Short mmCIF file of C-alpha atoms and ligand atoms in Angstrom, two decimals:
data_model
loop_
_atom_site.label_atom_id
_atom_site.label_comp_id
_atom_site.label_asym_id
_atom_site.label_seq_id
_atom_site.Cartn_x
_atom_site.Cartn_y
_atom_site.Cartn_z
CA UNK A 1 23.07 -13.19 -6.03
CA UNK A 2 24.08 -16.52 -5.19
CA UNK A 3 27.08 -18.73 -5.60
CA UNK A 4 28.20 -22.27 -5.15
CA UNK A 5 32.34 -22.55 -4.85
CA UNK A 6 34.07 -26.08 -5.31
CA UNK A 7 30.94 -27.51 -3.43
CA UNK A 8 30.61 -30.81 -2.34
CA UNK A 9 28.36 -32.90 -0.35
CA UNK A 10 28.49 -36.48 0.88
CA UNK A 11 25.64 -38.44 2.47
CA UNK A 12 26.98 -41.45 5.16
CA UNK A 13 25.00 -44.10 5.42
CA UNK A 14 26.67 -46.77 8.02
CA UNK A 15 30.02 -46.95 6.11
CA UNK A 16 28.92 -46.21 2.98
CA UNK A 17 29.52 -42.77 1.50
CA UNK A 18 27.10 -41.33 -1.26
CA UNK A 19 28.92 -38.41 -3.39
CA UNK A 20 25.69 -36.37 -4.20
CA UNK A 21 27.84 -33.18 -5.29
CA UNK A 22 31.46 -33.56 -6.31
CA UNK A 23 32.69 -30.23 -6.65
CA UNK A 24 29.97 -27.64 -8.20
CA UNK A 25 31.26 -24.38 -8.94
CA UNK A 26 27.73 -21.98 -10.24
CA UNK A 27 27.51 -18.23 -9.97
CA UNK A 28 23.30 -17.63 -10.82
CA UNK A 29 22.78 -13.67 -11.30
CA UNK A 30 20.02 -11.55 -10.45
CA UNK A 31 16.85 -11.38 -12.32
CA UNK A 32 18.23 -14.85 -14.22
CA UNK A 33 15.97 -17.91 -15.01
CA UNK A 34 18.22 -20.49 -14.93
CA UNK A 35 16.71 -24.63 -15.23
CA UNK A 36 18.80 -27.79 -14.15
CA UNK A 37 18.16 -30.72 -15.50
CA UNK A 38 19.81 -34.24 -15.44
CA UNK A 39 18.99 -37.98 -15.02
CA UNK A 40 17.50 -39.24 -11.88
CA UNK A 41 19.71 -38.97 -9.03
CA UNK A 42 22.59 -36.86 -10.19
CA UNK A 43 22.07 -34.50 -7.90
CA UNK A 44 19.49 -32.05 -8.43
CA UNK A 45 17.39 -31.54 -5.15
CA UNK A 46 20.72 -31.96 -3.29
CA UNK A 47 22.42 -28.74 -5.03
CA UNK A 48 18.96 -26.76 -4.75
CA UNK A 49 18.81 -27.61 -1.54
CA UNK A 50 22.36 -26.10 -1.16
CA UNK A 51 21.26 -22.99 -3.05
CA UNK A 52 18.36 -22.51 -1.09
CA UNK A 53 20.01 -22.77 1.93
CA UNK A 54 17.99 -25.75 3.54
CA UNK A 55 21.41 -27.25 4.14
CA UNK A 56 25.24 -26.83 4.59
CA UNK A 57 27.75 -28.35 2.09
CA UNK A 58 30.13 -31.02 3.55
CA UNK A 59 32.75 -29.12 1.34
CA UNK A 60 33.27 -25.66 -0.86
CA UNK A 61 31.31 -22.67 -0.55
CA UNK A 62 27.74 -20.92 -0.36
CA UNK A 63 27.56 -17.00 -1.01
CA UNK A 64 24.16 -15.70 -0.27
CA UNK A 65 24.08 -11.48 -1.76
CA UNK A 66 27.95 -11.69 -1.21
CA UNK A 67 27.62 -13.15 2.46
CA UNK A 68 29.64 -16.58 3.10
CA UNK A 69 26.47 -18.49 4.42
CA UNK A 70 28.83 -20.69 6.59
CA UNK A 71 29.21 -17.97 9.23
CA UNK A 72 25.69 -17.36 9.61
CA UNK A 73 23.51 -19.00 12.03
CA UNK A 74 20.92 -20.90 11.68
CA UNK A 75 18.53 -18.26 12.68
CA UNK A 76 19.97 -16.00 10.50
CA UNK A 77 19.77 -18.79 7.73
CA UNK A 78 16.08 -19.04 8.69
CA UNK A 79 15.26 -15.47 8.58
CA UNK A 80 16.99 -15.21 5.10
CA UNK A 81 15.07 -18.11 3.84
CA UNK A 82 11.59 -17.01 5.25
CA UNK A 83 12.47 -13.62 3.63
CA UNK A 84 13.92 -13.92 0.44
CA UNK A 85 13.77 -17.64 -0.95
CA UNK A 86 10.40 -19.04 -2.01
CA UNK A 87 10.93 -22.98 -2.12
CA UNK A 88 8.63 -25.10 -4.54
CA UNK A 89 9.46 -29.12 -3.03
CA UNK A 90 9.91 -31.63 -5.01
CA UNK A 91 7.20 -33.81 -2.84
CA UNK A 92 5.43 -30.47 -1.81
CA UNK A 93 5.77 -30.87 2.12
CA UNK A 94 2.28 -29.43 2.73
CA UNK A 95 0.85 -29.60 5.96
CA UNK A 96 -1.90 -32.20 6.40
CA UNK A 97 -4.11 -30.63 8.92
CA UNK A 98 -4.38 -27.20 6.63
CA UNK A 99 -6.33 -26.49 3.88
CA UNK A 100 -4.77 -25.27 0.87
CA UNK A 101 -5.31 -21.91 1.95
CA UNK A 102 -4.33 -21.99 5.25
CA UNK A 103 -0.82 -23.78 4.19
CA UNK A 104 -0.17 -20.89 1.67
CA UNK A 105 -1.27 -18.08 4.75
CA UNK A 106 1.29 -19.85 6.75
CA UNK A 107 4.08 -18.93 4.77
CA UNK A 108 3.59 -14.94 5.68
CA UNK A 109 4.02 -15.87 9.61
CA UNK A 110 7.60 -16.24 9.24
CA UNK A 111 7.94 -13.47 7.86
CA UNK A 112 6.54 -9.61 8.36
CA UNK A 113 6.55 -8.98 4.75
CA UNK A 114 2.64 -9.27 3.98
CA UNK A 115 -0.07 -6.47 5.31
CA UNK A 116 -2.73 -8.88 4.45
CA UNK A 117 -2.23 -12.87 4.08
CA UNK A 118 -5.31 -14.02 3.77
CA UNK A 119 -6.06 -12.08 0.39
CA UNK A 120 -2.82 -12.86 -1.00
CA UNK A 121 -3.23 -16.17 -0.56
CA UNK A 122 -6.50 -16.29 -2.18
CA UNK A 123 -5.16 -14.27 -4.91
CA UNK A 124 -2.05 -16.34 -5.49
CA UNK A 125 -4.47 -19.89 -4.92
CA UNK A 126 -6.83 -17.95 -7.81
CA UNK A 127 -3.41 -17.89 -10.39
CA UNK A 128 -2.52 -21.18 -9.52
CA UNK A 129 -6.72 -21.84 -10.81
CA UNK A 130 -7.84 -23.43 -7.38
CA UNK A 131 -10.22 -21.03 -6.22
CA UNK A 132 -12.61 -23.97 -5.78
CA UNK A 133 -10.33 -25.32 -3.69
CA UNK A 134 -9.28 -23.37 -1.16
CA UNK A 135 -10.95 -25.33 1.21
CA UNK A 136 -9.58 -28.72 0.49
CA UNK A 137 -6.81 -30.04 2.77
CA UNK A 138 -3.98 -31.49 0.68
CA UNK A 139 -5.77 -34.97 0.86
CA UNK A 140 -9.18 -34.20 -0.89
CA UNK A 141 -6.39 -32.40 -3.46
CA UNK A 142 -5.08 -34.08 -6.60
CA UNK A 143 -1.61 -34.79 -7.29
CA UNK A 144 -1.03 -31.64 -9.30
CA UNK A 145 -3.48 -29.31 -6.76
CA UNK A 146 -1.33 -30.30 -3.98
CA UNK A 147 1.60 -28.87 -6.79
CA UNK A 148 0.22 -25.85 -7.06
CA UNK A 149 -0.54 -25.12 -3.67
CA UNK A 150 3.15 -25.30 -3.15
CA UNK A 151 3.95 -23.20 -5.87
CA UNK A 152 1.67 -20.65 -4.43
CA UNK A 153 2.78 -20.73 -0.98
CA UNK A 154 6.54 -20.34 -2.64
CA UNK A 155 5.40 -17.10 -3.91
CA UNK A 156 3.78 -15.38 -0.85
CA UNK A 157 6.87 -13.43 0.58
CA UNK A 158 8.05 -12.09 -2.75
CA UNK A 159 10.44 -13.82 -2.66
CA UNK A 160 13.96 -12.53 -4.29
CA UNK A 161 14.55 -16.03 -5.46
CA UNK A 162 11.73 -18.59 -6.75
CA UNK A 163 13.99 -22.08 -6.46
CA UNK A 164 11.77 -24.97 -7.75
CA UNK A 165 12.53 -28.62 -8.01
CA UNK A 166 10.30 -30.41 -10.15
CA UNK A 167 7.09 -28.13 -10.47
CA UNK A 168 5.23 -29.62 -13.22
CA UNK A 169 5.88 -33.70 -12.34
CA UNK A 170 2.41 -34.06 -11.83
CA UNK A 171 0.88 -31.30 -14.17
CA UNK A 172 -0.65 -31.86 -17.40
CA UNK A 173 0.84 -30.26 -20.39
CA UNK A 174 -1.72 -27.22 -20.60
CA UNK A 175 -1.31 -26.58 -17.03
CA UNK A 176 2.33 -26.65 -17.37
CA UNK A 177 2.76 -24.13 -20.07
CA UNK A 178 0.50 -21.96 -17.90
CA UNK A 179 2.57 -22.38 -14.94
CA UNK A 180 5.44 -21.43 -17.27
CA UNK A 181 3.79 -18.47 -18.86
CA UNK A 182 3.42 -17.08 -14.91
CA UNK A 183 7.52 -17.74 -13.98
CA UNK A 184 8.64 -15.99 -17.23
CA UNK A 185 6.40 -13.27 -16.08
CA UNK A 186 7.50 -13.04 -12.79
CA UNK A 187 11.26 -13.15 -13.90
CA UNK A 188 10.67 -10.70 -16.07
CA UNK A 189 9.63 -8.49 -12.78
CA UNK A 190 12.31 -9.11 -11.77
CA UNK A 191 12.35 -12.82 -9.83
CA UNK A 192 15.49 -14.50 -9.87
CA UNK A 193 14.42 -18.20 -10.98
CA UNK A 194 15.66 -22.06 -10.93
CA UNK A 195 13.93 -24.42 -12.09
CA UNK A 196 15.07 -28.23 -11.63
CA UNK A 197 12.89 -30.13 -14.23
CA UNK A 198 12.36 -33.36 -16.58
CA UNK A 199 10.24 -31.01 -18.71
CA UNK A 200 12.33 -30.11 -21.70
CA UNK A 201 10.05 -27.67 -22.55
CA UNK A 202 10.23 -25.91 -19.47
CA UNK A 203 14.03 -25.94 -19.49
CA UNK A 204 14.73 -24.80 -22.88
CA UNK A 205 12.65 -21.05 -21.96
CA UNK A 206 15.81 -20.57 -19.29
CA UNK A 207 18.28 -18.23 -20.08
CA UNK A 208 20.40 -20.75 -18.87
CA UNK A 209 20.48 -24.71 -18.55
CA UNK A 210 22.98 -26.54 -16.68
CA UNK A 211 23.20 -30.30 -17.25
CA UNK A 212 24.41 -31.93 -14.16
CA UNK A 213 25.63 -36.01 -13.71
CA UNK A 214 27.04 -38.07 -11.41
CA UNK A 215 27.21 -34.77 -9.34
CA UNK A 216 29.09 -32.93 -11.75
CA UNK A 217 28.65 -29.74 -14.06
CA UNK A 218 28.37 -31.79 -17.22
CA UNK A 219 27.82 -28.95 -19.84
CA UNK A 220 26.28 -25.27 -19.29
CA UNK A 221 24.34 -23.67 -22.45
CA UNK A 222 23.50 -20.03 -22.88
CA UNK A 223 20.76 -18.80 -25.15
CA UNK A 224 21.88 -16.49 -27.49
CA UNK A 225 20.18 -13.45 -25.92
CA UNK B 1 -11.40 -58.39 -16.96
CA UNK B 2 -11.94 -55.57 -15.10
CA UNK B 3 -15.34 -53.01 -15.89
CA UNK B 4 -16.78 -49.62 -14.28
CA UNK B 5 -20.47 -48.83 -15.27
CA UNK B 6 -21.93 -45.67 -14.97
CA UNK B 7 -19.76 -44.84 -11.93
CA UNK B 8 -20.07 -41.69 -10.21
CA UNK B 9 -17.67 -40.81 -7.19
CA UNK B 10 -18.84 -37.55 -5.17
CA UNK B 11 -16.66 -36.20 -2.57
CA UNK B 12 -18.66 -34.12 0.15
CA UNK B 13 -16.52 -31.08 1.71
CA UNK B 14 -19.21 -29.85 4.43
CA UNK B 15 -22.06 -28.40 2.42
CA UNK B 16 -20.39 -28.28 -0.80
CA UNK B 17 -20.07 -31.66 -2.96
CA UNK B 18 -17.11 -32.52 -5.56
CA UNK B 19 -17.99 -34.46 -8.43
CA UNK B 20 -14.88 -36.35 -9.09
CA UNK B 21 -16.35 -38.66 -11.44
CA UNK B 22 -19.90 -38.12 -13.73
CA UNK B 23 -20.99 -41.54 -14.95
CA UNK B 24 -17.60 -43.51 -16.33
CA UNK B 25 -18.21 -46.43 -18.26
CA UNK B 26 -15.21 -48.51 -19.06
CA UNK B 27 -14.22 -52.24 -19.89
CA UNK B 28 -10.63 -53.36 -20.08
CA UNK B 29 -9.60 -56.53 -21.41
CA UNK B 30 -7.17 -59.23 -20.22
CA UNK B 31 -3.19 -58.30 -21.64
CA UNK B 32 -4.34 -54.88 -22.66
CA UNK B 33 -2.26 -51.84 -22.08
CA UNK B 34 -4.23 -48.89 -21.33
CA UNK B 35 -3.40 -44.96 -20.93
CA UNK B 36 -5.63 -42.54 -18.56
CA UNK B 37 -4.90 -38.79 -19.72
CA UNK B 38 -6.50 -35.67 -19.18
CA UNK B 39 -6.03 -32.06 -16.93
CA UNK B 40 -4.84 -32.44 -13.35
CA UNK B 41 -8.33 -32.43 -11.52
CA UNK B 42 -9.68 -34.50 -13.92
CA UNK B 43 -10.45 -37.15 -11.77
CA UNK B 44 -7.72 -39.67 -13.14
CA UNK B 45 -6.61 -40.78 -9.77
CA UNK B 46 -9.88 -41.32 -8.45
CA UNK B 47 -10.70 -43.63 -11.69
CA UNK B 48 -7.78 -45.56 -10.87
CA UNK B 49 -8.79 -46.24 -7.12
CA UNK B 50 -11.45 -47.31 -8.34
CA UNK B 51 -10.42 -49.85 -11.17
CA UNK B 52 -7.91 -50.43 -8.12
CA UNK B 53 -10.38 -51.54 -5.58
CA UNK B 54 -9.05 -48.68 -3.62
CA UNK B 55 -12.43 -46.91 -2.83
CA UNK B 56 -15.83 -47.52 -3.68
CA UNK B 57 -18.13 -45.55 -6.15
CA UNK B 58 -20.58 -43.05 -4.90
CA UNK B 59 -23.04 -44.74 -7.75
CA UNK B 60 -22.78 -47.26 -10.45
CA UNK B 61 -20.93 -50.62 -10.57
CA UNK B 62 -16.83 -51.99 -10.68
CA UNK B 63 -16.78 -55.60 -11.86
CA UNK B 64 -13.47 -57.10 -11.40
CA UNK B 65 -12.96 -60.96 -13.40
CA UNK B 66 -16.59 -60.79 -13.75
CA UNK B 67 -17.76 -60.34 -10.04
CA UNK B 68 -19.62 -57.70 -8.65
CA UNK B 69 -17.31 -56.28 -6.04
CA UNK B 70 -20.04 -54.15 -4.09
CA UNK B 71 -21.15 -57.54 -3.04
CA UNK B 72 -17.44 -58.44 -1.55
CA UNK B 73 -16.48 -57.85 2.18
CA UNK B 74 -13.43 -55.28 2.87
CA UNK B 75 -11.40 -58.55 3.71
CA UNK B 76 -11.99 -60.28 0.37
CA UNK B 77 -11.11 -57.11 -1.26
CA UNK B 78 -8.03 -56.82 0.17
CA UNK B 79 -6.82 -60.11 -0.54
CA UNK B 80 -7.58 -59.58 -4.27
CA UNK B 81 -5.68 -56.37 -4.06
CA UNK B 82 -2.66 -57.98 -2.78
CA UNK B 83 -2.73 -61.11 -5.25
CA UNK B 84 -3.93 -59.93 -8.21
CA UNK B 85 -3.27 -55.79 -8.48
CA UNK B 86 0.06 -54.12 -8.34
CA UNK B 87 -0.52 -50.13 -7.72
CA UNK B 88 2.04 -47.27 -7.86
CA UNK B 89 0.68 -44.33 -6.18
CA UNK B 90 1.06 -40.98 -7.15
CA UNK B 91 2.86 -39.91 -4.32
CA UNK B 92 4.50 -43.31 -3.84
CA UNK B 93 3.12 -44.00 -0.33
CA UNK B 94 6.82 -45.98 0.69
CA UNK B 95 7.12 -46.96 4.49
CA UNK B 96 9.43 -44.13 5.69
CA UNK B 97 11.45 -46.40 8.52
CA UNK B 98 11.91 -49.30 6.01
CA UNK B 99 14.65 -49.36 3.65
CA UNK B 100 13.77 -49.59 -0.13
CA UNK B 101 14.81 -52.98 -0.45
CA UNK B 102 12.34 -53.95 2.73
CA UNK B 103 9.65 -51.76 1.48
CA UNK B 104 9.74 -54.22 -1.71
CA UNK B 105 9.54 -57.06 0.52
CA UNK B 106 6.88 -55.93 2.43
CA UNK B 107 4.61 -56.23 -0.20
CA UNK B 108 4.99 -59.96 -0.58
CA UNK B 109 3.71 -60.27 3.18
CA UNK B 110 0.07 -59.96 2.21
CA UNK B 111 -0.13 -62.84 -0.12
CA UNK B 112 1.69 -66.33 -0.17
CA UNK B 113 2.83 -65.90 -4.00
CA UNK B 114 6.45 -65.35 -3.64
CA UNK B 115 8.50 -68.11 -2.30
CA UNK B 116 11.52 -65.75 -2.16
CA UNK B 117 10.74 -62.48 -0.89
CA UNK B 118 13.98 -61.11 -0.05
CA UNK B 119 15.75 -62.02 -3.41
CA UNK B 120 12.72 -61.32 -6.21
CA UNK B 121 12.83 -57.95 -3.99
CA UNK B 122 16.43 -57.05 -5.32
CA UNK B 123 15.98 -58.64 -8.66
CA UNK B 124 13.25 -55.92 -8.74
CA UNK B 125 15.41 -53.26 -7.41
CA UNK B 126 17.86 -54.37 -9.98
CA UNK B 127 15.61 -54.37 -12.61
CA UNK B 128 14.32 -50.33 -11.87
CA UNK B 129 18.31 -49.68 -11.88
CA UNK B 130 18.48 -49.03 -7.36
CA UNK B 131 20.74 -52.13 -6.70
CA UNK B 132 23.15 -49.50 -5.05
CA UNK B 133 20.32 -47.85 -3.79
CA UNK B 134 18.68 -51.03 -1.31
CA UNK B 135 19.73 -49.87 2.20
CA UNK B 136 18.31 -46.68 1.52
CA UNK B 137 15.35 -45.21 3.43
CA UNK B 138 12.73 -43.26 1.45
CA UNK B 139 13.89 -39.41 3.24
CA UNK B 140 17.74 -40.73 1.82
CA UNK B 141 16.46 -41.28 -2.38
CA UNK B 142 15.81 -38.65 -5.07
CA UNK B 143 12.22 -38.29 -5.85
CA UNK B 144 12.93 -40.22 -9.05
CA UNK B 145 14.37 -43.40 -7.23
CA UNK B 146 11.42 -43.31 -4.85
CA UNK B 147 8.49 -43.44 -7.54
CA UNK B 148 11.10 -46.40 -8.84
CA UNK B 149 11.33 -47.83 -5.37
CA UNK B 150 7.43 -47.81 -5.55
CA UNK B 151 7.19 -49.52 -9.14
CA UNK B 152 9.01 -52.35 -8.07
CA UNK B 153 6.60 -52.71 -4.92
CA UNK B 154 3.84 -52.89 -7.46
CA UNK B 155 5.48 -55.88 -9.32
CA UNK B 156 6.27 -57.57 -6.11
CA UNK B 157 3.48 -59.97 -6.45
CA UNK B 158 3.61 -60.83 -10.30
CA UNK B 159 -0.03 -59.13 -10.48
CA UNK B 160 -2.14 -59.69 -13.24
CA UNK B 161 -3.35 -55.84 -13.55
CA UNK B 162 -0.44 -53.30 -13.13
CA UNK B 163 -1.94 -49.79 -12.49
CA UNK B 164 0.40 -46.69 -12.54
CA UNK B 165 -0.41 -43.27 -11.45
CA UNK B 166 1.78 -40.88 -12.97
CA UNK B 167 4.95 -43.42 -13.06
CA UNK B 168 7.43 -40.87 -15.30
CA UNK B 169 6.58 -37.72 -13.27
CA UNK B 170 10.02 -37.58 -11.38
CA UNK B 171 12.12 -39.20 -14.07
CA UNK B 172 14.19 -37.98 -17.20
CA UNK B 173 13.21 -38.57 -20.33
CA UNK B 174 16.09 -41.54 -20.43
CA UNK B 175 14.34 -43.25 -17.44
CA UNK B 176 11.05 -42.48 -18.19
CA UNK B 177 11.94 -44.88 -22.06
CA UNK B 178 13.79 -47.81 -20.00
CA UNK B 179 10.50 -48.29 -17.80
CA UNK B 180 8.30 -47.84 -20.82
CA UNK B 181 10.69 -50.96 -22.13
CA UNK B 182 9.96 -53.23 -18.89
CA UNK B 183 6.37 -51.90 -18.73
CA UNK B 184 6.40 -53.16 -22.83
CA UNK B 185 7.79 -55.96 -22.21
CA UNK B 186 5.85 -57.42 -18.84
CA UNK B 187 2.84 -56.49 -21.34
CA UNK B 188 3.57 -58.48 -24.07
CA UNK B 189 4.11 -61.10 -21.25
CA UNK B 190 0.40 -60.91 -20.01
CA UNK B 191 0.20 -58.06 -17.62
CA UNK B 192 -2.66 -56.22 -18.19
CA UNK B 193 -1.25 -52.29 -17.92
CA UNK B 194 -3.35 -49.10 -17.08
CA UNK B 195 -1.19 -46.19 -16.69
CA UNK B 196 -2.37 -42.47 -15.80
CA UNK B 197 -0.29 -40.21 -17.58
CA UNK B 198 0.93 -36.16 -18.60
CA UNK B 199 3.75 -38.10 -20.91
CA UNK B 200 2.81 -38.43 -24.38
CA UNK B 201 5.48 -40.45 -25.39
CA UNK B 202 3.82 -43.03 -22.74
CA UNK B 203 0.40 -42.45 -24.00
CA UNK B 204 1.17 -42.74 -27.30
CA UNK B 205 2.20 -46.33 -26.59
CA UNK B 206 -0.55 -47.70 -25.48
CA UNK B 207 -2.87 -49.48 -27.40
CA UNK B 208 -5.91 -47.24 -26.31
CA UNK B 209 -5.90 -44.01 -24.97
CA UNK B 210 -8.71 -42.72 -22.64
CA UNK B 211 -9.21 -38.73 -22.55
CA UNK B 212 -10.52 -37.74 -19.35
CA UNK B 213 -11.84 -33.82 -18.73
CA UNK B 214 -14.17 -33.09 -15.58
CA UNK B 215 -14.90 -36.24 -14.42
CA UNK B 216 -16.50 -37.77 -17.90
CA UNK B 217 -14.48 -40.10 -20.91
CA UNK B 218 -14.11 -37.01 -23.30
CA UNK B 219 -12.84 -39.10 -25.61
CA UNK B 220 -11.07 -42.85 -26.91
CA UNK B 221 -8.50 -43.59 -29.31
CA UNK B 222 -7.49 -46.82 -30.40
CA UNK B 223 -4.29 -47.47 -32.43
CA UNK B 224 -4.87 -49.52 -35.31
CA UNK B 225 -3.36 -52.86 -34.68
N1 ATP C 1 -11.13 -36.52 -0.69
C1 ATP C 1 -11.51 -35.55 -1.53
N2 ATP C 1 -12.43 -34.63 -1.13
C2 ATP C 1 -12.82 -33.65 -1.97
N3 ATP C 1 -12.40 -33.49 -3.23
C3 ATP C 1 -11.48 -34.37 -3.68
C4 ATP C 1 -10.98 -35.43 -2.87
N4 ATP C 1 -10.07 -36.13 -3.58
C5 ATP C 1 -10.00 -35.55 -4.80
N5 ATP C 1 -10.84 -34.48 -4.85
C6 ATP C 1 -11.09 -33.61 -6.00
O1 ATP C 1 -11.53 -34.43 -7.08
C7 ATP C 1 -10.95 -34.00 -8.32
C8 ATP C 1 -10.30 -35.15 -9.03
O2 ATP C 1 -9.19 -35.60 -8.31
P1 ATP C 1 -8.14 -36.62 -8.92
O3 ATP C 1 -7.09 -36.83 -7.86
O4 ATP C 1 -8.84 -37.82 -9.42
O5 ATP C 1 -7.55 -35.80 -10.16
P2 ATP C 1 -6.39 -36.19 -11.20
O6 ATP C 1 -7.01 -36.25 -12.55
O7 ATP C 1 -5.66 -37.40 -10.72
O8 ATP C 1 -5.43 -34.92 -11.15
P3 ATP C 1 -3.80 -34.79 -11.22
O9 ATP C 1 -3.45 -34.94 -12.67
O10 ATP C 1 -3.59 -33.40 -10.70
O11 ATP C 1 -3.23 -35.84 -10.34
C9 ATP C 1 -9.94 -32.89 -7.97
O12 ATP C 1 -10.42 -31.65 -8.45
C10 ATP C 1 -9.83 -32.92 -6.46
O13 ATP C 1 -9.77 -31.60 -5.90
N1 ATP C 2 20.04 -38.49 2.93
C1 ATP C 2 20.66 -39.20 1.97
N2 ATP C 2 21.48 -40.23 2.32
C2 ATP C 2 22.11 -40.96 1.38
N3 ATP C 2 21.99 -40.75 0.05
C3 ATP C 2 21.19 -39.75 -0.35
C4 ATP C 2 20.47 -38.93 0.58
N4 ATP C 2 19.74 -38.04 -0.13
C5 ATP C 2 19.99 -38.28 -1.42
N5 ATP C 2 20.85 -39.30 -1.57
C6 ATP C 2 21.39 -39.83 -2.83
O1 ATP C 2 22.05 -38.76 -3.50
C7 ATP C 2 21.80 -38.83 -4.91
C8 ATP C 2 21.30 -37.50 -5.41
O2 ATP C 2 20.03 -37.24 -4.89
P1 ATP C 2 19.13 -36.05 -5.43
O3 ATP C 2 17.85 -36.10 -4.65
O4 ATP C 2 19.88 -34.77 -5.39
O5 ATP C 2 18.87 -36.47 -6.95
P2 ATP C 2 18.00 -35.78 -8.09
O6 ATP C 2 18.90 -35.36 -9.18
O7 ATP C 2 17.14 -34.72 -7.49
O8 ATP C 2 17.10 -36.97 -8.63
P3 ATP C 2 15.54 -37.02 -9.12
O9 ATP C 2 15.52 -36.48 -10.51
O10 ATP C 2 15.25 -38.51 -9.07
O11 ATP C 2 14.72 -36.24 -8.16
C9 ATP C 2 20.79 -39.95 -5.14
O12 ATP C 2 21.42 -41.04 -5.79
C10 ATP C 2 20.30 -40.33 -3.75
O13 ATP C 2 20.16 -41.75 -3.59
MG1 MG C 3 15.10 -34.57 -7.12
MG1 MG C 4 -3.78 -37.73 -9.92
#
């Protein structure tokens, strides 16, 4: 469903060069739950960010369903995003001025997938267990409500892919096994899942787990099923 | 050396009111090393603005070296904040125009400890393992070398009380050890440590563990030496 070819991608800064991907090749199928983990700074949020189609590699490839995502525009990168990707940020990117439930509404608008936003976000805000706090903009949140509110706003198209860098950071380890208990539900829907996390726990329920450093593939295990 | 009694901290949404914290009594000594955990929404972070001279409590008293600080002005709290306290947010709070090397500085501009700002700033850098990371601003680090960026803010001004909100939640398990070393080690120096925590390993280090669930001390465990 998507694929990553010989990718690369290099951040300038003055006339300095940072190698945040040095050629990733990673074919993720559909309906898989993949996790990547790896030390601090080897490139994590950079190759999700990649996958998800937030940004453009500086080298290699991005296939989207079979599509080379370099000849689309970036309208049509929006539109695939809005559609089909549900994006959990590592530092949540809510909107200050919204409560919780209005940020997780406002991911239906870009898309004409949901008959009726409101209840789903309430619904998706009650799994996420902040019904009694709905109201709260993201600073009368906690650390790990503000987490959950992303998660739930991630989930409000449908999305065909669930990418999400670092979900349980600031969750407790009750909350976390919840949270994990919902993805392996979802996947096994049918949602196509990466998770970038520290959580070893959380990484060793993937199908999958690709250690990356320094930018590279270091090692890829399969579980035996 | 620093004490909450009976503290209460209500949050009022509108009508409806938040009980963040339901009478907290707590003492912590000089050159202890405390660990905050409980379930996101717990009310760890507001503790911790508290103990932080951050906020004030709704009810009850903070004592910090003795002193009543209800009966201190904003400006005299301030300047104890910036001389004695060294605070690493949860969200890391970093100066998003200055470089991570000048947000370090910065925080020796609010007291007149440090007769070298420029160069402790990089031995600090150094230290948290960013020296090739200095000229970086905030939007150009992984999460992880952000939340360091932030812990070396929060030693800037050789506090004596280090409080840590969540320090580990972006780093590897490799990371997360090396700072419990330095945080170790500036402990058995003197520096009093309270660190709010979903990482057992860091918990489990400290020599008293405070169990937090809706707002209340649930529990206390001390380790036996
Ligand atoms: N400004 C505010 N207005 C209203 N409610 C608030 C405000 N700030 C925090 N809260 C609520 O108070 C409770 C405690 O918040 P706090 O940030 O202390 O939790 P926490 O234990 O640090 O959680 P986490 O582990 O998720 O960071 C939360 O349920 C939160 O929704
Ligand atoms: N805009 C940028 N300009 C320059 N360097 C950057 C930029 N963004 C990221 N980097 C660097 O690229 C490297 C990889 O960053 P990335 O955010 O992908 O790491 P990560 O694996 O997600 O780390 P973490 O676990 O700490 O979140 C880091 O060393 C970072 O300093
Ligand atoms: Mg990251
Ligand atoms: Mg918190």
């Amino acid at each position: 469903i998507i694929e990553l070819k010989e990718v690369h991608k290099i951040y300038k800064l003055g006339s300095v060069s940072v190698n945040a991907l040095n050629g990733i090749n990673l074919v993720i199928n559909k309906g898989e739950f993949i996790s990547i983990v790896g030390p601090s700074g080897s490139g994590k949020t950079t190759m999700l960010n990649l996958i998800g189609l937030l940004d453009r590699p500086t080298a290699g490839k991005v296939f989207f369903e079979s599509r080379d995502v370099s000849s689309l525009s970036d309208n049509e990168l929006s539109r695939l995003r809005a559609e089909k990707i549900g994006f959990v940020f590592q530092t949540f990117n809510l909107i200050p001025s919204l409560t919780a439930k209005e940020n997780v509404e406002l991911a239906a608008a870009f898309s004409n997938k949901v008959k009726d936003p409101e209840r789903k976000a309430e619904e998706l805000l009650e799994l996420m267990d902040l019904k009694s706090r709905m109201n709260h903009k993201p600073n009368q949140l906690s650390g790990g409500e503000q987490q959950r509110v992303a998660i739930a706003r991630a989930l409000m198209n449908d999305p065909l892919v669930l990418l999400a860098d670092e979900p349980t950071g600031n969750l407790d380890s009750k909350t976390s096994m919840e949270l994990l208990e919902i993805f392996k539900k979802l996947n096994s829907e049918g949602l196509t899942l990466v998770v970038v996390t520290h959580n070893l726990s959380i990484a060793n329920e993937a199908g999958r787990i690709i250690y990356l450093k320094d930018g590279r593939v270091e090692n890829e295990v399969k579980k035996g099923y």
